[in-house]
Amino acid sequence: METTDKTKVKGGEFLIKDTTFQDVFIPEEFDEEQQMIAQTCRDFLNTEVYPNLDRIDKLEEGLMPSLLTKAGELGILGVSIPENYGGFGKNFNTSMLVADVIGAGHSFAVALSAHTGIGTLPILYYGNEEQKAKYIPKLGSGEWKAAYCLTEPNSGSDANSGKTKAVLTEDGKHYVINGQKMWITNGGFADIFIVFAKIEDDKNLTAFIVEREFGGITMNPEEHKMGIKGSSTRQVFFNDCKVPAENMLSERQNGFKIAVNILNIGRIKLAAAAIGASKSVISTAINYANERVQFERQISKYGAIRYKLAEMASKVYAVESANYRAGQNIDDAFAELVAGGMEESKAKLKSTEQFAVECAILKVWGSEALDYVVDEGVQIYGGMGFSADAPMDRAYRDARINRIFEGTNEINRLLTVDMMLKRAMKGELDLMTPATAVAAELMSIPDFAEPDESLFAAEKKIIKNLKKATLMVAGSAVQKLMISLSKEQEILMNIADMAGYVYIAESALLRTEKLVSLKGEEACEGQLNLMRIYFVEAVDAVQKAGKEALWAFAEGDEQRMMLVGLRRFTKMEPFNVKAARQQVAQQLIAANKYFY
Ligand SMILES: Cc1cc2nc3c(=O)[nH]c(=O)nc-3n(C[C@H](O)[C@H](O)[C@H](O)COP(=O)(O)OP(=O)(O)OC[C@H]3O[C@@H](n4cnc5c(N)ncnc54)[C@H](O)[C@@H]3O)c2cc1C
């Protein structure tokens, strides 16, 4: 298999090329300035958010906007806004670090991410000079707060089907917007709304920058929600809302593209926030397990509890590895595009679009890791996990939304495969050559070479094989089902699971390899175990998904041959995962927090 060149790595290529550890960024490499930014965010949570969680969740009038204003004054909202608009112009991975730390901030994290992400970025990336000059400095400083109005009562996942209309006035000076938007985060207090509407009988949406001051905007009361209760969520009605024609964002019918591209960024940042929330929940769970005594022993002494702590940590470590790897890929692609003469805001979008497959995978794996973590967090707390006066209750409820917004996890799984196949059809991603090579390998005699005992040799082989398994299943599904594959959602989900596990597991391997190269093997025993624990899950999951797919679409000898191949490609030497979990749990218990 070919190895990628750092500056030329393309989205989705992880499945067909190998990456070397020198080419990935790991979170341990954040520099002093980035650590200071993270510390500012941590301090903000400790002083402004955590003492006020109950007040926030009661939606106390004015509290959330005042917190956003304070965050703006500290520069937290402007980290990735260019300096000429009053921000700090930091790279993408620094903004991911902010999302990660703030991610532990419950409803505040949602308000902040809606404001800085889907609220601000459409203007930053698609606005013209006048629009950027007018809005970005005030959004970056927190003086104005933003919301994003895409979803409608009858148009959720199918976002382009919205009914909201924008009609040009006779004098051509205004668009008059009429329609109803639903689930609008920050709706209750936003000054600026990014509104998606259709002009005449257009096929695609058009985006507008709408100021609350324009008038013609009314709202339903706050939604009653399962979690993130402190995040303002409103239905927003536009009744003859008159918007100056110059407030159209980008071009007519470009709105759906804006929505999709901004969501790519939202997805990977959601994963960062989910990781931050997970790390905080793991620390809380360890604290409790170390304190709670049953049968005269701390419950952290029990293997059943240690199992949970290690599994929680392993998933988070793996997804975090992938998140910052992809973030760096985006930063590298951006630098290359700018060096090639592309304008910065275009390059930002293009670089994220290139890694849209990874963004979709991360959204799914990040939110599902968080859900696993909060569920086990409740379990470790026992009855107190079910108490609304103990911390796991809020963590559990707040986590759940992450599998729903920014594109549901079903939609993101489907998109993962759809985007890869479309790139393959366009000739941008050569999936078929390696898939055909794997098919040929199935006919050959397996390689019985002496096992390579060197560190990471076994894991590298596993990753190579998991890629082969995925290519074999995806390649033959394409050949067998052709056009109808797009309707075979269960099979597409199977393939998405295979590809996702490959990406996350490989990222955990690359991070660990880099860490060992920097600190030595002995210092990285915990990380080695976290990675290997994840591999046990990944290998099983790839095998299960592959088997289900092959049972569904293949038949006879061909099916038998591929099932044999799948077994060959998902073979793992026995590994004492129990001992690995014990070692990780002991480290966590000794540190009394998540620290990897
Ligand atoms: C708290 C909260 C905050 C939100 N904030 C915002 C915001 O600020 N701005 C905004 O515009 N929107 C926002 N949303 C909306 C959110 O993005 C949508 O809820 C989400 O996209 C799903 O749409 P839906 O609720 O209509 O579900 P539906 O699209 O009706 O989906 C229902 C189920 O069907 C599945 N499904 C749908 N289509 C398919 C398909 N083709 N194939 C397979 N399965 C499918 C889904 O995965 C899901 O499981 C928010 C939602 C919530 C709950």
mmCIF file of C-alpha atoms in Angstrom, residues 21 26-29 317 321 456 508-521 523-524 527-528 596:
data_model
loop_
_atom_site.group_PDB
_atom_site.id
_atom_site.type_symbol
_atom_site.label_atom_id
_atom_site.label_comp_id
_atom_site.label_asym_id
_atom_site.label_seq_id
_atom_site.Cartn_x
_atom_site.Cartn_y
_atom_site.Cartn_z
ATOM 1 C CA PHE A 21 3.409 8.743 12.460
ATOM 2 C CA ILE A 26 -0.950 14.738 18.294
ATOM 3 C CA PRO A 27 -2.550 16.776 21.080
ATOM 4 C CA GLU A 28 0.597 16.374 23.189
ATOM 5 C CA GLU A 29 2.277 18.712 20.681
ATOM 6 C CA TYR A 317 -8.144 8.463 23.503
ATOM 7 C CA SER A 321 -6.217 10.998 18.196
ATOM 8 C CA PHE A 456 3.663 -1.825 16.507
ATOM 9 C CA ALA A 508 -4.841 5.830 17.824
ATOM 10 C CA LEU A 509 -1.944 3.760 16.499
ATOM 11 C CA LEU A 510 -0.226 6.743 14.856
ATOM 12 C CA ARG A 511 -0.573 8.895 17.965
ATOM 13 C CA THR A 512 0.840 6.157 20.177
ATOM 14 C CA GLU A 513 3.704 5.483 17.803
ATOM 15 C CA LYS A 514 4.585 9.163 17.785
ATOM 16 C CA LEU A 515 4.352 9.374 21.561
ATOM 17 C CA VAL A 516 6.636 6.375 21.985
ATOM 18 C CA SER A 517 9.112 7.958 19.578
ATOM 19 C CA LEU A 518 9.104 11.108 21.728
ATOM 20 C CA LYS A 519 8.973 9.660 25.238
ATOM 21 C CA GLY A 520 10.046 6.036 24.992
ATOM 22 C CA GLU A 521 8.031 2.872 25.398
ATOM 23 C CA ALA A 523 6.544 6.162 29.598
ATOM 24 C CA CYS A 524 3.739 5.253 27.213
ATOM 25 C CA GLN A 527 -1.290 4.827 25.848
ATOM 26 C CA LEU A 528 -0.114 1.537 24.346
ATOM 27 C CA TYR A 596 -3.920 10.984 28.804
#
